[in-house]
XYZ file of C-alpha atoms in Angstrom:
492
model
C 16.931 25.632 -21.115
C 15.002 28.001 -18.829
C 15.593 27.156 -15.197
C 12.531 28.896 -13.831
C 8.829 28.307 -13.466
C 8.008 31.562 -15.207
C 5.766 30.992 -18.191
C 7.422 31.111 -21.582
C 5.220 33.296 -23.729
C 7.551 33.652 -26.692
C 5.966 32.642 -29.956
C 7.947 30.421 -32.276
C 7.321 30.852 -35.991
C 5.674 27.907 -37.658
C 7.777 25.660 -39.835
C 6.751 24.826 -43.348
C 4.861 21.721 -42.359
C 2.919 23.492 -39.622
C 1.966 26.359 -41.877
C -0.054 24.035 -44.060
C -2.108 22.895 -41.087
C -3.166 26.203 -39.594
C -2.817 29.965 -40.042
C 0.039 31.644 -38.186
C -2.303 33.046 -35.555
C -3.285 29.536 -34.643
C 0.178 28.249 -33.950
C 1.340 30.546 -31.156
C 2.359 28.270 -28.315
C 0.318 28.478 -25.110
C 1.708 29.481 -21.756
C 4.001 26.713 -20.600
C 5.739 26.152 -17.295
C 9.137 24.606 -17.802
C 10.370 21.574 -15.934
C 13.519 22.096 -13.907
C 16.401 19.762 -13.377
C 20.116 19.305 -13.833
C 20.331 15.802 -15.243
C 23.712 14.905 -16.616
C 24.602 12.160 -19.053
C 24.932 9.530 -16.323
C 21.529 10.283 -14.782
C 19.699 10.046 -18.099
C 21.551 6.842 -18.958
C 20.473 5.317 -15.635
C 16.832 6.223 -16.298
C 16.619 4.847 -19.823
C 18.752 1.746 -19.186
C 16.596 0.956 -16.158
C 13.567 1.207 -18.453
C 15.124 -1.523 -20.580
C 15.317 -3.687 -17.407
C 18.613 -5.501 -18.121
C 18.144 -8.229 -15.527
C 14.535 -8.730 -16.586
C 15.683 -9.151 -20.188
C 18.365 -11.731 -19.348
C 15.794 -13.655 -17.303
C 12.914 -13.262 -19.790
C 13.292 -12.408 -23.492
C 16.775 -13.979 -23.717
C 15.677 -17.528 -22.776
C 12.651 -17.133 -25.063
C 14.820 -15.893 -27.929
C 17.128 -18.862 -27.458
C 14.295 -21.372 -27.176
C 12.059 -20.153 -30.000
C 14.531 -18.165 -32.081
C 17.945 -19.301 -33.237
C 19.358 -21.063 -30.180
C 23.092 -20.615 -29.621
C 23.188 -17.981 -32.384
C 20.924 -15.624 -30.432
C 23.682 -13.339 -29.024
C 24.630 -12.343 -32.574
C 21.098 -11.008 -33.035
C 21.761 -8.436 -30.310
C 24.762 -7.223 -32.327
C 22.532 -6.774 -35.399
C 19.804 -4.919 -33.515
C 22.334 -2.710 -31.717
C 23.908 -1.790 -35.062
C 20.546 -0.826 -36.592
C 19.569 1.253 -33.564
C 22.954 3.011 -33.587
C 22.307 3.942 -37.233
C 18.918 5.298 -36.152
C 20.656 7.215 -33.347
C 22.984 8.965 -35.795
C 20.054 10.795 -37.360
C 18.072 11.056 -34.127
C 20.870 12.739 -32.178
C 22.132 14.975 -34.961
C 18.608 16.303 -35.440
C 18.447 17.320 -31.763
C 19.630 20.926 -32.345
C 16.765 21.415 -34.821
C 14.103 20.059 -32.415
C 14.002 22.483 -29.527
C 11.153 21.003 -27.503
C 11.005 17.952 -25.264
C 8.752 15.119 -26.366
C 11.024 12.663 -28.154
C 9.061 10.914 -30.897
C 6.289 13.409 -31.443
C 8.568 16.462 -31.323
C 10.712 15.004 -34.118
C 7.744 13.795 -36.150
C 5.985 17.145 -35.827
C 9.112 19.011 -36.916
C 9.610 16.788 -39.948
C 6.132 15.699 -41.015
C 3.835 18.362 -39.584
C 1.681 18.980 -36.551
C -1.007 16.429 -37.410
C 1.467 13.584 -37.802
C 3.260 14.746 -34.663
C 0.114 14.588 -32.571
C -0.690 11.160 -33.979
C 2.783 10.030 -32.908
C 2.202 11.581 -29.483
C -1.013 9.620 -28.948
C 0.647 6.413 -30.167
C 3.636 6.955 -27.863
C 1.436 7.706 -24.872
C -0.597 4.558 -25.542
C 2.575 2.466 -25.876
C 4.276 3.712 -22.726
C 1.170 3.640 -20.529
C 0.512 0.075 -21.676
C 4.031 -1.007 -20.791
C 4.069 0.748 -17.413
C 0.793 -0.900 -16.426
C 1.658 -4.260 -17.956
C 4.916 -4.673 -16.040
C 2.891 -4.552 -12.809
C 1.545 -7.889 -14.047
C 5.086 -9.248 -13.708
C 6.014 -7.310 -10.581
C 3.068 -8.474 -8.463
C 3.519 -12.230 -9.027
C 7.311 -11.853 -8.840
C 7.165 -10.154 -5.448
C 4.665 -12.756 -4.223
C 6.878 -15.676 -5.256
C 9.950 -14.024 -3.761
C 8.356 -13.444 -0.373
C 6.726 -16.889 -0.366
C 10.215 -18.389 -0.652
C 11.004 -16.687 2.668
C 7.857 -17.970 4.383
C 5.362 -15.209 3.635
C 1.754 -16.217 2.876
C 0.478 -16.516 -0.690
C -1.566 -13.393 -1.391
C -3.127 -11.936 -4.581
C -0.656 -10.393 -7.032
C -2.446 -7.085 -7.066
C -1.633 -6.423 -3.397
C 2.073 -6.223 -4.175
C 1.287 -4.353 -7.380
C -0.620 -1.786 -5.302
C 2.319 -1.343 -2.923
C 4.701 -0.817 -5.833
C 2.199 1.544 -7.430
C 2.119 3.791 -4.347
C 5.916 4.011 -4.196
C 6.217 4.763 -7.926
C 3.524 7.445 -7.695
C 5.284 9.104 -4.763
C 8.684 9.136 -6.478
C 7.150 10.439 -9.699
C 5.680 13.433 -7.853
C 9.033 14.795 -6.721
C 11.964 16.158 -8.710
C 13.517 13.866 -11.291
C 16.873 13.669 -9.478
C 15.252 11.585 -6.719
C 14.019 8.987 -9.205
C 17.403 9.105 -10.893
C 19.209 8.229 -7.654
C 16.831 5.365 -6.880
C 17.186 3.995 -10.388
C 20.979 4.300 -10.227
C 21.160 2.132 -7.100
C 18.760 -0.519 -8.445
C 20.363 -0.591 -11.879
C 23.903 -0.925 -10.561
C 22.831 -3.776 -8.296
C 21.104 -5.768 -11.035
C 23.912 -5.268 -13.523
C 26.588 -6.243 -10.990
C 24.987 -9.598 -10.132
C 24.774 -10.550 -13.819
C 28.344 -9.379 -14.454
C 29.459 -11.428 -11.450
C 27.878 -14.491 -13.048
C 29.507 -13.601 -16.374
C 32.930 -13.266 -14.743
C 32.729 -16.579 -12.877
C 31.680 -18.483 -16.003
C 34.347 -16.814 -18.159
C 37.201 -17.289 -15.701
C 36.203 -20.905 -15.117
C 36.614 -21.590 -18.835
C 32.938 -21.687 -19.743
C 30.392 -24.379 -19.025
C 30.330 -28.138 -19.563
C 31.227 -27.701 -23.246
C 33.526 -24.706 -22.851
C 32.613 -21.441 -24.543
C 29.768 -21.316 -27.040
C 30.786 -20.691 -30.658
C 27.241 -20.039 -31.859
C 27.735 -16.267 -31.741
C 30.148 -16.483 -34.723
C 28.894 -19.640 -36.449
C 26.576 -18.906 -39.425
C 25.048 -22.392 -39.055
C 23.770 -21.435 -35.594
C 23.005 -17.791 -36.400
C 20.723 -18.803 -39.278
C 19.227 -21.843 -37.533
C 15.687 -22.095 -36.192
C 13.736 -18.861 -36.570
C 16.154 -15.876 -36.784
C 13.289 -13.496 -37.468
C 11.590 -14.478 -34.232
C 14.915 -14.050 -32.434
C 15.187 -10.497 -33.790
C 11.713 -9.796 -32.446
C 12.726 -10.691 -28.882
C 15.932 -8.690 -29.240
C 14.027 -5.584 -30.353
C 11.704 -5.801 -27.353
C 14.743 -5.819 -25.082
C 15.726 -2.279 -26.139
C 12.407 -0.506 -25.564
C 13.065 2.669 -23.589
C 16.438 3.742 -25.010
C 14.807 6.318 -27.268
C 13.330 8.200 -24.308
C 16.514 10.194 -23.704
C 14.994 13.142 -25.594
C 11.961 13.186 -23.272
C 14.187 14.676 -20.552
C 15.451 17.557 -22.673
C 14.081 20.307 -20.398
C 15.638 18.691 -17.316
C 19.043 18.052 -18.864
C 22.173 20.126 -18.531
C 23.161 21.384 -21.996
C 20.630 19.143 -23.822
C 22.262 19.468 -27.241
C 25.289 17.633 -25.823
C 23.724 15.592 -23.038
C 20.933 13.954 -25.060
C 23.125 12.623 -27.907
C 25.805 11.345 -25.535
C 23.241 9.658 -23.288
C 21.588 8.008 -26.302
C 24.815 6.533 -27.663
C 26.071 5.425 -24.254
C 22.753 3.799 -23.341
C 22.576 1.921 -26.638
C 26.156 0.688 -26.503
C 25.921 -0.357 -22.849
C 22.619 -2.176 -23.350
C 23.782 -3.895 -26.532
C 27.118 -4.983 -25.067
C 25.528 -6.203 -21.840
C 22.870 -8.252 -23.635
C 25.348 -9.746 -26.100
C 27.871 -10.757 -23.446
C 25.367 -12.026 -20.876
C 23.290 -14.052 -23.344
C 26.489 -15.674 -24.693
C 27.601 -16.491 -21.139
C 24.187 -17.954 -20.275
C 24.439 -20.274 -23.281
C 28.035 -21.230 -22.462
C 27.199 -21.894 -18.814
C 24.497 -24.389 -19.754
C 26.144 -25.988 -22.766
C 25.600 -25.103 -26.407
C 24.226 -28.510 -27.434
C 21.483 -28.553 -24.774
C 20.653 -24.865 -24.390
C 17.562 -24.883 -26.647
C 15.965 -27.780 -24.782
C 16.915 -26.302 -21.414
C 15.598 -22.835 -22.276
C 12.375 -24.288 -23.710
C 11.621 -26.285 -20.578
C 12.845 -23.748 -18.007
C 12.517 -20.325 -19.636
C 11.336 -18.651 -16.448
C 13.926 -20.168 -14.119
C 17.061 -20.791 -16.180
C 18.789 -17.567 -15.060
C 18.140 -18.268 -11.373
C 19.255 -21.901 -11.570
C 22.367 -20.975 -13.558
C 23.260 -18.288 -11.043
C 22.796 -20.712 -8.152
C 24.965 -23.263 -9.930
C 27.883 -20.841 -10.345
C 27.417 -18.390 -7.455
C 25.824 -20.687 -4.896
C 22.552 -20.438 -2.998
C 23.288 -16.854 -1.954
C 23.665 -15.829 -5.590
C 20.383 -17.533 -6.410
C 18.591 -15.582 -3.676
C 20.178 -12.300 -4.758
C 19.115 -12.785 -8.366
C 15.517 -13.420 -7.260
C 15.455 -10.218 -5.210
C 17.056 -8.122 -7.924
C 14.721 -9.504 -10.574
C 11.817 -7.957 -8.669
C 13.652 -4.667 -8.085
C 14.563 -4.621 -11.788
C 10.870 -4.733 -12.661
C 10.222 -1.922 -10.191
C 12.972 0.172 -11.797
C 11.447 -0.481 -15.217
C 8.029 0.703 -14.011
C 9.479 3.836 -12.412
C 11.396 4.727 -15.570
C 8.331 4.407 -17.782
C 6.250 6.349 -15.268
C 8.669 9.263 -15.615
C 8.461 9.004 -19.406
C 4.642 8.903 -19.438
C 4.427 11.860 -17.055
C 6.579 13.989 -19.328
C 4.574 13.098 -22.409
C 1.397 14.184 -20.622
C 3.102 17.364 -19.363
C 4.349 18.321 -22.823
C 1.007 17.657 -24.527
C -0.796 19.706 -21.883
C 1.637 22.562 -22.392
C 0.622 22.618 -26.036
C -3.096 22.646 -25.391
C -3.766 19.045 -26.402
C -4.582 17.946 -22.836
C -5.976 20.101 -19.982
C -3.618 23.020 -19.416
C -3.295 22.390 -15.670
C -1.445 19.153 -16.402
C 1.294 21.224 -18.042
C 2.210 23.134 -14.879
C 5.449 22.197 -13.160
C 5.440 21.878 -9.379
C 6.466 25.225 -7.887
C 8.955 23.640 -5.474
C 10.123 20.426 -7.126
C 10.057 21.566 -10.749
C 8.451 18.207 -11.570
C 5.403 17.355 -13.716
C 3.505 16.565 -10.510
C -0.035 16.817 -11.875
C 0.900 14.922 -15.015
C 2.472 12.250 -12.819
C -0.723 11.872 -10.799
C -2.702 11.600 -14.041
C -0.385 8.856 -15.271
C -0.807 7.064 -11.949
C -4.581 7.323 -12.183
C -4.600 5.831 -15.685
C -2.406 2.911 -14.615
C -4.582 2.366 -11.534
C -7.653 2.057 -13.744
C -5.935 -0.535 -15.953
C -4.783 -2.620 -12.981
C -8.225 -2.415 -11.381
C -9.824 -3.525 -14.652
C -7.472 -6.510 -14.845
C -8.388 -7.539 -11.308
C -12.123 -7.049 -11.886
C -12.006 -9.130 -15.073
C -9.946 -11.833 -13.416
C -7.137 -11.617 -15.995
C -4.035 -13.712 -15.509
C -1.377 -11.113 -14.608
C 1.340 -12.604 -16.848
C -0.401 -14.648 -19.525
C -3.025 -11.998 -20.287
C -2.502 -8.597 -18.615
C 1.243 -8.284 -19.258
C 1.205 -10.174 -22.551
C -1.588 -8.118 -24.080
C -0.269 -4.741 -22.931
C 3.270 -5.731 -23.903
C 1.998 -6.497 -27.402
C 0.484 -3.023 -27.634
C 3.754 -1.438 -26.575
C 5.855 -3.506 -28.983
C 3.788 -2.528 -32.002
C 3.683 1.120 -31.030
C 7.381 1.624 -30.325
C 8.537 -0.037 -33.548
C 6.054 1.985 -35.603
C 7.228 5.175 -33.910
C 10.884 4.371 -34.561
C 10.104 3.958 -38.266
C 8.059 7.173 -38.415
C 10.731 9.120 -36.511
C 13.395 7.869 -38.929
C 11.391 9.238 -41.850
C 10.852 12.541 -40.024
C 14.559 12.932 -39.252
C 15.506 12.493 -42.915
C 12.916 15.108 -43.890
C 14.226 17.521 -41.224
C 17.718 17.329 -42.676
C 16.456 17.853 -46.223
C 14.456 20.938 -45.206
C 16.962 22.480 -42.799
C 20.248 23.973 -44.009
C 23.131 22.155 -42.338
C 26.739 21.120 -42.856
C 26.541 17.689 -41.244
C 27.460 15.658 -44.314
C 25.808 12.779 -46.127
C 26.642 10.097 -43.538
C 24.769 11.852 -40.729
C 21.844 13.103 -42.784
C 21.165 10.474 -45.444
C 23.271 7.305 -45.307
C 23.069 6.318 -41.634
C 19.431 7.408 -41.145
C 18.458 5.648 -44.399
C 20.138 2.385 -43.408
C 18.557 2.641 -39.957
C 15.141 3.178 -41.537
C 15.575 0.101 -43.747
C 16.489 -2.033 -40.743
C 13.638 -0.702 -38.632
C 11.141 -1.279 -41.440
C 12.247 -4.925 -41.507
C 11.843 -5.122 -37.739
C 8.334 -3.652 -38.015
C 7.402 -6.315 -40.561
C 8.644 -9.026 -38.200
C 6.584 -7.593 -35.346
C 3.394 -7.684 -37.418
C 4.082 -11.193 -38.710
C 4.629 -12.457 -35.174
C 2.040 -10.283 -33.413
C -0.350 -13.199 -32.695
C 2.464 -15.049 -30.927
C 3.284 -11.936 -28.892
C -0.266 -11.712 -27.560
C -0.722 -15.495 -27.212
C -3.233 -15.924 -30.042
C -3.396 -18.748 -32.551
C -3.225 -16.667 -35.707
C -4.631 -13.176 -36.106
C -7.565 -12.929 -33.728
C -9.587 -10.228 -31.958
C -6.753 -8.942 -29.821
C -4.191 -8.761 -32.629
C -6.628 -6.837 -34.811
C -7.641 -4.764 -31.798
C -4.050 -3.591 -31.295
C -3.780 -2.563 -34.927
C -7.101 -0.713 -34.660
C -5.874 1.177 -31.580
C -2.888 2.558 -33.446
C -4.896 3.379 -36.546
C -7.166 5.400 -34.270
C -4.227 7.046 -32.453
C -2.580 8.195 -35.675
C -5.908 9.258 -37.182
C -6.674 11.430 -34.153
C -3.532 13.472 -34.747
C -4.758 15.526 -37.741
C -8.228 15.822 -36.210
C -6.967 17.210 -32.896
C -4.383 19.418 -34.601
C -7.205 21.379 -36.203
C -8.807 21.996 -32.813
C -5.838 23.243 -30.810
C -3.619 26.240 -31.300
C -0.453 24.419 -30.266
C 2.759 24.632 -32.193
C 4.843 21.442 -32.062
C 8.408 21.846 -33.149
C-alpha cells in the first residue's frame, strides 16, 4: 500500500476478462491519488460491525423475525445465516491477494467476470449503500425526536434531527478515517455493552418466567411459522460486513488485515445476534413471545431492558438506540465515499472526486458528493411528505436488501472464476467447496428476498415499487458494459 499522495502512474496489464472488453491501450489506469491510513483489524471491525447496527437489529429485525418468522426458533436462523456467510468469506478472503484494488464487490467481480460486469456491480453497490445511508435517517430523525420528547423537549419535525445528524456525519466523513473509527468504536462498545448487560442479568437469573427458551434447538420451533421469512430478516441484519475490503488502501498489511477483520466481524455479529435474540425470547417467555413481539415489535427491547435493568437501563437503551443508528449512518457514509473515490480514480466518475485530501488522506471530495446525494434524497422525502419510517426507510431499505444479496451472489461466482483462472495452491476447500456451498446458500437467500420483496416495501403483492426496485438494478447492471466501453479504466 502506497502511503503517499503521489499519483500512481504504473500501468497494470489487463487480465483475460478485461482484454476482451478493450484493447490494451484502453486499459491503462488513470492517475490515482491513494488514500492514506493505518487501520488495523480492530478499527475495520468497529466500522463494519457498526454498519450492521447491533442494537438496532436486536430492537428491530429480531422482534419482526420472531413475530412473522419462526417464533422461538428464530435464533437458530442466525446460526444458519452466519454459517453461509462464513462459507462465502472463505472464498472472498482467500481471493484478496489476487484483487489488488480497493472496491470490495466490484473489484472482485471485475477481476473474475470482466470490466463490464464489474462496473455493473459498482453501480449496484453504490445504489444499495446510498439508499441505506439515506434511509436510516428516516429512523434516526423520529428516534431522536421521541428520545428528546421523553425528556421534555418539544415535538419537532423528524427532518430537523436528521439534518443535525447529517451535518455531523458529513464533517466526520471529510477527515481521516481514524477519526470516524474512534467515534464508531465508542458508540459500538456502548451499545453492545448494554445488550450484553441485559443478557447477563437474564442468564444469571435463570431465564425468564418460563426459564430458558429451548426453541433454538427444537426442530418443531425452528421449522414453525415462516422460516423463510425469518431467514430474510436475519440476512438484513448482516448488511455491511462485506465492506471490509473497501478499506484496503487504508489498512495496514491488507492481505492479512482484511481477511482477519472479515472473519472476526462475521463471528462477532453472528454470535451476538444468536445469543441476544435467544435471551430476548427467554426473558419474555417462549410461549408468549410471538404474541408479545407482534403487538410490541418497536418497544419490546426497551420494555424488557427496563424490566431487568430498571428505569435507568430503559433510558440508556433508548439513548443508545439512537446513537446506534447514527453509527450505522456514519459507517455507510464511509463506505459510499470510498466507492465514489475508487470509481473516480478509474475514470468512471469525475476525476476530481478521486483525489485524496492532501492533509487528511481522506476521500474528502467523494465524501461531500455522498453527502450531497443523501441530502437530495432527504429533501425529496420531506417535499413529498413521505412517512420517514413506513415509506422513506422502508422503500430505501428494500432497495438495499435486493442489491446487497444480488452482489453477494455475483461476487461468489466471480471468486470461483478467479480461482479457476489464477494458479494457486490453496486447495479445493478454499477454492471450490466452501465458495460453492456459500453460493448455493446465497442463491437461496436471494430467492427468498425476491419472494418477500413486496412485504419488505409494504406492498400487497408485486406493485409499482417492487417492480421499480428490480428495474433499478437491471439498469445498474446494464450500464456496466455500456460505461466500460467509454472509459479507459482498468478494474482489477
